[in-house]
CSV table of C-alpha atoms in Angstrom, one decimal:
chain,number,residue,atom,x,y,z
A,1492,UNK,CA,107.2,82.1,80.8
A,1493,UNK,CA,107.8,82.4,84.5
A,1494,UNK,CA,107.0,85.4,86.7
A,1495,UNK,CA,109.1,85.5,89.8
A,1496,UNK,CA,108.2,88.1,92.5
A,1497,UNK,CA,111.1,90.1,93.8
A,1498,UNK,CA,109.4,91.4,96.9
A,1499,UNK,CA,106.0,91.1,98.7
A,1500,UNK,CA,104.3,94.1,97.1
A,1501,UNK,CA,106.2,95.4,94.0
A,1502,UNK,CA,108.5,94.1,91.3
A,1503,UNK,CA,108.8,90.8,89.4
A,1504,UNK,CA,111.2,89.2,87.0
A,1505,UNK,CA,109.8,87.6,83.9
A,1506,UNK,CA,111.9,84.7,82.8
A,1507,UNK,CA,111.9,82.3,79.8
A,1508,UNK,CA,110.6,84.8,77.2
A,1509,UNK,CA,112.5,86.0,74.1
A,1510,UNK,CA,111.6,89.6,73.5
A,1511,UNK,CA,113.4,89.7,70.2
A,1512,UNK,CA,110.6,87.7,68.6
A,1513,UNK,CA,106.9,88.4,68.3
A,1514,UNK,CA,105.1,87.0,71.3
A,1515,UNK,CA,102.1,84.7,71.3
A,1516,UNK,CA,98.9,86.6,72.4
A,1517,UNK,CA,98.8,84.6,75.6
A,1518,UNK,CA,102.3,85.7,76.6
A,1519,UNK,CA,101.4,89.4,75.9
A,1520,UNK,CA,98.4,89.0,78.1
A,1521,UNK,CA,100.5,87.3,80.9
A,1522,UNK,CA,103.1,90.1,80.7
A,1523,UNK,CA,100.4,92.8,80.9
A,1524,UNK,CA,98.8,91.0,83.9
A,1525,UNK,CA,102.2,90.8,85.7
A,1526,UNK,CA,102.8,94.5,85.1
A,1527,UNK,CA,99.4,95.4,86.5
A,1528,UNK,CA,100.0,93.2,89.5
A,1529,UNK,CA,103.6,93.9,90.3
A,1530,UNK,CA,103.9,97.5,88.9
A,1531,UNK,CA,107.5,96.9,87.7
A,1532,UNK,CA,108.7,94.0,85.7
A,1533,UNK,CA,112.3,93.1,84.7
A,1534,UNK,CA,113.5,91.0,81.7
A,1535,UNK,CA,117.1,90.0,82.4
A,1536,UNK,CA,119.6,89.1,79.7
A,1537,UNK,CA,117.6,90.5,76.8
A,1538,UNK,CA,119.6,92.1,74.0
A,1539,UNK,CA,117.2,94.0,71.8
A,1540,UNK,CA,118.2,96.3,69.0
A,1541,UNK,CA,116.2,99.5,68.4
A,1542,UNK,CA,113.8,97.9,65.9
A,1543,UNK,CA,113.1,94.9,68.2
A,1544,UNK,CA,112.5,97.2,71.1
A,1545,UNK,CA,109.9,99.1,69.1
A,1546,UNK,CA,108.3,95.9,67.9
A,1547,UNK,CA,108.1,94.6,71.4
A,1548,UNK,CA,106.4,97.8,72.6
A,1549,UNK,CA,103.8,97.7,69.8
A,1550,UNK,CA,102.5,94.4,71.0
A,1551,UNK,CA,101.1,96.3,74.0
A,1552,UNK,CA,99.5,99.2,72.2
A,1553,UNK,CA,100.2,102.4,70.2
A,1554,UNK,CA,103.6,103.9,70.8
A,1555,UNK,CA,104.1,107.6,71.5
A,1556,UNK,CA,107.3,109.6,71.1
A,1557,UNK,CA,109.3,110.2,74.2
C-alpha cells in the first residue's frame, strides 16, 4: 500500500490496495492513519459492488444508515 499526498495539508491517494477483498489488519490501520492525517483519501480505479462497499466499511467500525 502506498499513500501519496495530493497537497501540503489535505488529501491523499491510497494506491496498491484492493478494496474488493478483506484487508489485513495492518492495512486497515494504515488507511485509518492516512484518513486522520490527510482528512480526505481517494482510492482510484476501485470497482466495488454494493456488498463489497458495505464489507469494506465494516472493517472500520459499525455502519449506520445514511
